[in-house]
Amino acid sequence: MTPMLTRDELALALGQAGAGDRAAFKTVYDATSAKLLGVCLRILADRQLAEDVLQDTYLTVWRKASTFDPSRASPITWLVTIARNRSIDRLRSGAPMRKTTPVEDAYGLADAAPLASDVVETTDEVGRLNACLDTLEEKVRGVIRTAFMEGVTYDALATRENVPLGTMKSWIRRGLLRLRSCLET
């Protein structure tokens, strides 16, 4: 999720989107698209298909936002229900999913799993990265993790932290420079 919105703020934004407010719709999208993509991915197990369904979901939200009733459901529950139903509809429609191959054909295929030595090396690198992250100031560590592990934009982080965009960029840049220095030692 990009900006953290309270239940009431999200309900208000949905109501405004229902009245045709594009900025409010963008707020709803920014605050919920990551979560709804996750819902679609869990059901469909195919990113491209999940992204298509997510687009259908937001088209439905745009058309039906005026019908949202905050006394009947929370905004996120309403949105997740739409995403879930669209995903299930896509599964039931028989739309082509992943290409399948008979199990007999698997004998000639190489194992795509990483080598054990690579897994150990990656685990060591993750451990080093976490140790270096722990050396950063808590706020800087938090925004770096959020930006790079959750995909939240710098602009959204600046809004969330109530700081200017330039300040957010500076925090992240200085934090990344300290991380690089720590990892190089």
PDB file of C-alpha atoms in Angstrom:
ATOM      1  CA  MET A   1       0.000   0.000   0.000  1.00  0.00           C
ATOM      2  CA  THR A   2       1.248   3.416  -0.790  1.00  0.00           C
ATOM      3  CA  PRO A   3      -0.341   5.977   1.550  1.00  0.00           C
ATOM      4  CA  MET A   4      -1.626   4.573   4.813  1.00  0.00           C
ATOM      5  CA  LEU A   5      -5.262   5.614   5.042  1.00  0.00           C
ATOM      6  CA  THR A   6      -7.610   5.048   7.913  1.00  0.00           C
ATOM      7  CA  ARG A   7     -10.841   3.189   7.311  1.00  0.00           C
ATOM      8  CA  ASP A   8     -12.764   6.485   7.362  1.00  0.00           C
ATOM      9  CA  GLU A   9     -10.347   8.187   4.948  1.00  0.00           C
ATOM     10  CA  LEU A  10     -10.601   5.278   2.512  1.00  0.00           C
ATOM     11  CA  ALA A  11     -14.407   5.266   2.796  1.00  0.00           C
ATOM     12  CA  LEU A  12     -14.458   9.013   2.114  1.00  0.00           C
ATOM     13  CA  ALA A  13     -12.168   8.605  -0.905  1.00  0.00           C
ATOM     14  CA  LEU A  14     -14.415   5.832  -2.254  1.00  0.00           C
ATOM     15  CA  GLY A  15     -17.458   8.071  -1.848  1.00  0.00           C
ATOM     16  CA  GLN A  16     -15.715  10.898  -3.675  1.00  0.00           C
ATOM     17  CA  ALA A  17     -14.607   8.513  -6.434  1.00  0.00           C
ATOM     18  CA  GLY A  18     -18.235   7.425  -6.735  1.00  0.00           C
ATOM     19  CA  ALA A  19     -19.079  11.049  -7.438  1.00  0.00           C
ATOM     20  CA  GLY A  20     -16.536  11.095 -10.277  1.00  0.00           C
ATOM     21  CA  ASP A  21     -13.533  12.530  -8.399  1.00  0.00           C
ATOM     22  CA  ARG A  22     -10.480  11.189 -10.255  1.00  0.00           C
ATOM     23  CA  ALA A  23      -8.029  12.357  -7.582  1.00  0.00           C
ATOM     24  CA  ALA A  24      -9.981  10.441  -4.947  1.00  0.00           C
ATOM     25  CA  PHE A  25      -9.975   7.369  -7.186  1.00  0.00           C
ATOM     26  CA  LYS A  26      -6.189   7.678  -7.537  1.00  0.00           C
ATOM     27  CA  THR A  27      -5.951   7.859  -3.737  1.00  0.00           C
ATOM     28  CA  VAL A  28      -7.983   4.648  -3.460  1.00  0.00           C
ATOM     29  CA  TYR A  29      -5.805   2.980  -6.098  1.00  0.00           C
ATOM     30  CA  ASP A  30      -2.524   4.090  -4.511  1.00  0.00           C
ATOM     31  CA  ALA A  31      -3.647   2.929  -1.073  1.00  0.00           C
ATOM     32  CA  THR A  32      -5.005  -0.467  -2.106  1.00  0.00           C
ATOM     33  CA  SER A  33      -3.501  -1.702  -5.376  1.00  0.00           C
ATOM     34  CA  ALA A  34      -0.637  -3.664  -3.786  1.00  0.00           C
ATOM     35  CA  LYS A  35      -3.002  -5.516  -1.470  1.00  0.00           C
ATOM     36  CA  LEU A  36      -5.524  -6.232  -4.209  1.00  0.00           C
ATOM     37  CA  LEU A  37      -2.796  -7.449  -6.573  1.00  0.00           C
ATOM     38  CA  GLY A  38      -1.753  -9.847  -3.814  1.00  0.00           C
ATOM     39  CA  VAL A  39      -5.317 -11.152  -3.581  1.00  0.00           C
ATOM     40  CA  CYS A  40      -5.460 -11.695  -7.341  1.00  0.00           C
ATOM     41  CA  LEU A  41      -2.036 -13.371  -7.386  1.00  0.00           C
ATOM     42  CA  ARG A  42      -2.960 -15.794  -4.605  1.00  0.00           C
ATOM     43  CA  ILE A  43      -6.013 -16.932  -6.536  1.00  0.00           C
ATOM     44  CA  LEU A  44      -4.614 -16.900 -10.073  1.00  0.00           C
ATOM     45  CA  ALA A  45      -0.922 -17.733  -9.496  1.00  0.00           C
ATOM     46  CA  ASP A  46       0.010 -15.863 -12.693  1.00  0.00           C
ATOM     47  CA  ARG A  47       1.231 -12.270 -12.461  1.00  0.00           C
ATOM     48  CA  GLN A  48       0.137 -11.134 -15.920  1.00  0.00           C
ATOM     49  CA  LEU A  49      -3.329 -12.594 -15.452  1.00  0.00           C
ATOM     50  CA  ALA A  50      -3.522 -11.103 -11.949  1.00  0.00           C
ATOM     51  CA  GLU A  51      -2.619  -7.664 -13.317  1.00  0.00           C
ATOM     52  CA  ASP A  52      -5.359  -7.979 -15.964  1.00  0.00           C
ATOM     53  CA  VAL A  53      -7.885  -8.918 -13.290  1.00  0.00           C
ATOM     54  CA  LEU A  54      -6.669  -6.056 -11.106  1.00  0.00           C
ATOM     55  CA  GLN A  55      -7.413  -3.644 -13.949  1.00  0.00           C
ATOM     56  CA  ASP A  56     -10.909  -5.135 -14.284  1.00  0.00           C
ATOM     57  CA  THR A  57     -11.308  -4.773 -10.533  1.00  0.00           C
ATOM     58  CA  TYR A  58     -10.551  -1.051 -10.603  1.00  0.00           C
ATOM     59  CA  LEU A  59     -12.865  -0.520 -13.578  1.00  0.00           C
ATOM     60  CA  THR A  60     -15.601  -2.087 -11.468  1.00  0.00           C
ATOM     61  CA  VAL A  61     -14.631   0.069  -8.488  1.00  0.00           C
ATOM     62  CA  TRP A  62     -14.807   3.205 -10.645  1.00  0.00           C
ATOM     63  CA  ARG A  63     -18.264   2.251 -11.922  1.00  0.00           C
ATOM     64  CA  LYS A  64     -19.664   1.062  -8.588  1.00  0.00           C
ATOM     65  CA  ALA A  65     -17.929   3.257  -5.999  1.00  0.00           C
ATOM     66  CA  SER A  66     -21.138   5.223  -5.555  1.00  0.00           C
ATOM     67  CA  THR A  67     -22.835   2.035  -4.286  1.00  0.00           C
ATOM     68  CA  PHE A  68     -20.307   1.507  -1.474  1.00  0.00           C
ATOM     69  CA  ASP A  69     -22.026   1.683   1.920  1.00  0.00           C
ATOM     70  CA  PRO A  70     -19.585   2.096   4.835  1.00  0.00           C
ATOM     71  CA  SER A  71     -22.269   0.923   7.280  1.00  0.00           C
ATOM     72  CA  ARG A  72     -22.354  -2.509   5.596  1.00  0.00           C
ATOM     73  CA  ALA A  73     -18.635  -3.251   5.131  1.00  0.00           C
ATOM     74  CA  SER A  74     -15.215  -1.739   5.573  1.00  0.00           C
ATOM     75  CA  PRO A  75     -13.784  -0.207   2.390  1.00  0.00           C
ATOM     76  CA  ILE A  76     -10.942  -2.722   2.166  1.00  0.00           C
ATOM     77  CA  THR A  77     -13.346  -5.636   2.649  1.00  0.00           C
ATOM     78  CA  TRP A  78     -15.523  -4.294  -0.157  1.00  0.00           C
ATOM     79  CA  LEU A  79     -12.504  -3.867  -2.458  1.00  0.00           C
ATOM     80  CA  VAL A  80     -11.017  -7.280  -1.624  1.00  0.00           C
ATOM     81  CA  THR A  81     -14.396  -8.899  -2.298  1.00  0.00           C
ATOM     82  CA  ILE A  82     -14.497  -7.348  -5.771  1.00  0.00           C
ATOM     83  CA  ALA A  83     -10.908  -8.446  -6.515  1.00  0.00           C
ATOM     84  CA  ARG A  84     -11.566 -11.947  -5.194  1.00  0.00           C
ATOM     85  CA  ASN A  85     -14.782 -12.340  -7.183  1.00  0.00           C
ATOM     86  CA  ARG A  86     -13.154 -11.055 -10.387  1.00  0.00           C
ATOM     87  CA  SER A  87     -10.261 -13.483  -9.892  1.00  0.00           C
ATOM     88  CA  ILE A  88     -12.569 -16.435  -9.296  1.00  0.00           C
ATOM     89  CA  ASP A  89     -14.665 -15.423 -12.316  1.00  0.00           C
ATOM     90  CA  ARG A  90     -11.492 -15.453 -14.429  1.00  0.00           C
ATOM     91  CA  LEU A  91     -10.587 -18.920 -13.165  1.00  0.00           C
ATOM     92  CA  ARG A  92     -14.073 -20.219 -13.915  1.00  0.00           C
ATOM     93  CA  SER A  93     -14.170 -18.633 -17.353  1.00  0.00           C
ATOM     94  CA  GLY A  94     -11.659 -21.156 -18.567  1.00  0.00           C
ATOM     95  CA  ALA A  95      -9.291 -18.429 -19.709  1.00  0.00           C
ATOM     96  CA  PRO A  96      -5.963 -19.998 -20.573  1.00  0.00           C
ATOM     97  CA  MET A  97      -3.721 -20.274 -17.560  1.00  0.00           C
ATOM     98  CA  ARG A  98      -0.215 -21.629 -17.552  1.00  0.00           C
ATOM     99  CA  LYS A  99       0.880 -24.065 -20.177  1.00  0.00           C
ATOM    100  CA  THR A 100       0.966 -27.587 -18.782  1.00  0.00           C
ATOM    101  CA  THR A 101       3.147 -30.467 -19.845  1.00  0.00           C
ATOM    102  CA  PRO A 102       2.622 -34.174 -19.152  1.00  0.00           C
ATOM    103  CA  VAL A 103       4.620 -35.434 -16.173  1.00  0.00           C
ATOM    104  CA  GLU A 104       6.481 -37.905 -18.400  1.00  0.00           C
ATOM    105  CA  ASP A 105       8.157 -34.962 -20.152  1.00  0.00           C
ATOM    106  CA  ALA A 106       9.686 -33.800 -16.875  1.00  0.00           C
ATOM    107  CA  TYR A 107      12.452 -36.430 -16.859  1.00  0.00           C
ATOM    108  CA  GLY A 108      14.442 -34.637 -19.528  1.00  0.00           C
ATOM    109  CA  LEU A 109      14.155 -31.197 -17.919  1.00  0.00           C
ATOM    110  CA  ALA A 110      16.832 -29.709 -15.744  1.00  0.00           C
ATOM    111  CA  ASP A 111      15.933 -28.718 -12.211  1.00  0.00           C
ATOM    112  CA  ALA A 112      15.459 -24.947 -12.112  1.00  0.00           C
ATOM    113  CA  ALA A 113      16.017 -24.818  -8.339  1.00  0.00           C
ATOM    114  CA  PRO A 114      19.142 -22.960  -7.237  1.00  0.00           C
ATOM    115  CA  LEU A 115      22.172 -24.958  -6.152  1.00  0.00           C
ATOM    116  CA  ALA A 116      22.540 -25.466  -2.415  1.00  0.00           C
ATOM    117  CA  SER A 117      25.792 -23.473  -2.475  1.00  0.00           C
ATOM    118  CA  ASP A 118      23.958 -20.531  -4.070  1.00  0.00           C
ATOM    119  CA  VAL A 119      21.245 -20.680  -1.406  1.00  0.00           C
ATOM    120  CA  VAL A 120      23.855 -20.592   1.366  1.00  0.00           C
ATOM    121  CA  GLU A 121      25.617 -17.669  -0.328  1.00  0.00           C
ATOM    122  CA  THR A 122      22.320 -15.793  -0.709  1.00  0.00           C
ATOM    123  CA  THR A 123      21.454 -16.472   2.936  1.00  0.00           C
ATOM    124  CA  ASP A 124      24.830 -15.050   3.988  1.00  0.00           C
ATOM    125  CA  GLU A 125      24.244 -11.953   1.833  1.00  0.00           C
ATOM    126  CA  VAL A 126      20.796 -11.421   3.339  1.00  0.00           C
ATOM    127  CA  GLY A 127      22.316 -11.738   6.800  1.00  0.00           C
ATOM    128  CA  ARG A 128      24.961  -9.135   5.960  1.00  0.00           C
ATOM    129  CA  LEU A 129      22.336  -6.822   4.488  1.00  0.00           C
ATOM    130  CA  ASN A 130      20.144  -7.115   7.601  1.00  0.00           C
ATOM    131  CA  ALA A 131      23.144  -6.475   9.850  1.00  0.00           C
ATOM    132  CA  CYS A 132      24.005  -3.348   7.836  1.00  0.00           C
ATOM    133  CA  LEU A 133      20.366  -2.201   7.850  1.00  0.00           C
ATOM    134  CA  ASP A 134      20.407  -2.493  11.652  1.00  0.00           C
ATOM    135  CA  THR A 135      23.182   0.116  11.774  1.00  0.00           C
ATOM    136  CA  LEU A 136      20.896   2.745  10.215  1.00  0.00           C
ATOM    137  CA  GLU A 137      18.647   5.105  12.121  1.00  0.00           C
ATOM    138  CA  GLU A 138      15.257   3.427  12.670  1.00  0.00           C
ATOM    139  CA  LYS A 139      13.278   5.867  10.521  1.00  0.00           C
ATOM    140  CA  VAL A 140      15.745   5.632   7.603  1.00  0.00           C
ATOM    141  CA  ARG A 141      15.865   1.836   7.895  1.00  0.00           C
ATOM    142  CA  GLY A 142      12.054   1.744   7.824  1.00  0.00           C
ATOM    143  CA  VAL A 143      11.668   3.892   4.713  1.00  0.00           C
ATOM    144  CA  ILE A 144      14.396   1.985   2.841  1.00  0.00           C
ATOM    145  CA  ARG A 145      12.735  -1.341   3.656  1.00  0.00           C
ATOM    146  CA  THR A 146       9.333   0.019   2.653  1.00  0.00           C
ATOM    147  CA  ALA A 147      10.592   1.539  -0.599  1.00  0.00           C
ATOM    148  CA  PHE A 148      12.602  -1.449  -1.777  1.00  0.00           C
ATOM    149  CA  MET A 149      10.767  -4.407  -0.273  1.00  0.00           C
ATOM    150  CA  GLU A 150       7.184  -3.219  -0.634  1.00  0.00           C
ATOM    151  CA  GLY A 151       7.609  -1.069  -3.727  1.00  0.00           C
ATOM    152  CA  VAL A 152       6.239   2.111  -2.134  1.00  0.00           C
ATOM    153  CA  THR A 153       7.204   5.258  -4.045  1.00  0.00           C
ATOM    154  CA  TYR A 154       9.339   7.999  -2.522  1.00  0.00           C
ATOM    155  CA  ASP A 155       6.434  10.401  -3.003  1.00  0.00           C
ATOM    156  CA  ALA A 156       4.077   8.148  -1.039  1.00  0.00           C
ATOM    157  CA  LEU A 157       6.686   7.670   1.688  1.00  0.00           C
ATOM    158  CA  ALA A 158       7.138  11.442   1.959  1.00  0.00           C
ATOM    159  CA  THR A 159       3.378  11.823   2.363  1.00  0.00           C
ATOM    160  CA  ARG A 160       3.247   8.991   4.902  1.00  0.00           C
ATOM    161  CA  GLU A 161       6.116  10.474   6.952  1.00  0.00           C
ATOM    162  CA  ASN A 162       4.817  14.037   6.488  1.00  0.00           C
ATOM    163  CA  VAL A 163       8.116  15.322   5.084  1.00  0.00           C
ATOM    164  CA  PRO A 164       8.982  17.036   1.793  1.00  0.00           C
ATOM    165  CA  LEU A 165       9.820  14.747  -1.126  1.00  0.00           C
ATOM    166  CA  GLY A 166      13.381  16.118  -1.251  1.00  0.00           C
ATOM    167  CA  THR A 167      13.901  15.197   2.398  1.00  0.00           C
ATOM    168  CA  MET A 168      12.658  11.661   1.749  1.00  0.00           C
ATOM    169  CA  LYS A 169      15.003  11.304  -1.224  1.00  0.00           C
ATOM    170  CA  SER A 170      17.907  12.565   0.905  1.00  0.00           C
ATOM    171  CA  TRP A 171      17.140  10.115   3.732  1.00  0.00           C
ATOM    172  CA  ILE A 172      17.061   7.203   1.327  1.00  0.00           C
ATOM    173  CA  ARG A 173      20.144   8.310  -0.627  1.00  0.00           C
ATOM    174  CA  ARG A 174      22.235   8.797   2.524  1.00  0.00           C
ATOM    175  CA  GLY A 175      20.950   5.503   3.934  1.00  0.00           C
ATOM    176  CA  LEU A 176      21.839   3.648   0.726  1.00  0.00           C
ATOM    177  CA  LEU A 177      25.317   5.176   0.720  1.00  0.00           C
ATOM    178  CA  ARG A 178      25.858   3.991   4.315  1.00  0.00           C
ATOM    179  CA  LEU A 179      24.536   0.542   3.356  1.00  0.00           C
ATOM    180  CA  ARG A 180      26.927   0.315   0.421  1.00  0.00           C
ATOM    181  CA  SER A 181      29.836   1.353   2.617  1.00  0.00           C
ATOM    182  CA  CYS A 182      28.870  -1.226   5.254  1.00  0.00           C
ATOM    183  CA  LEU A 183      28.459  -4.007   2.676  1.00  0.00           C
ATOM    184  CA  GLU A 184      31.824  -3.252   1.050  1.00  0.00           C
ATOM    185  CA  THR A 185      33.723  -3.802   4.298  1.00  0.00           C
TER     186      THR A 185
END
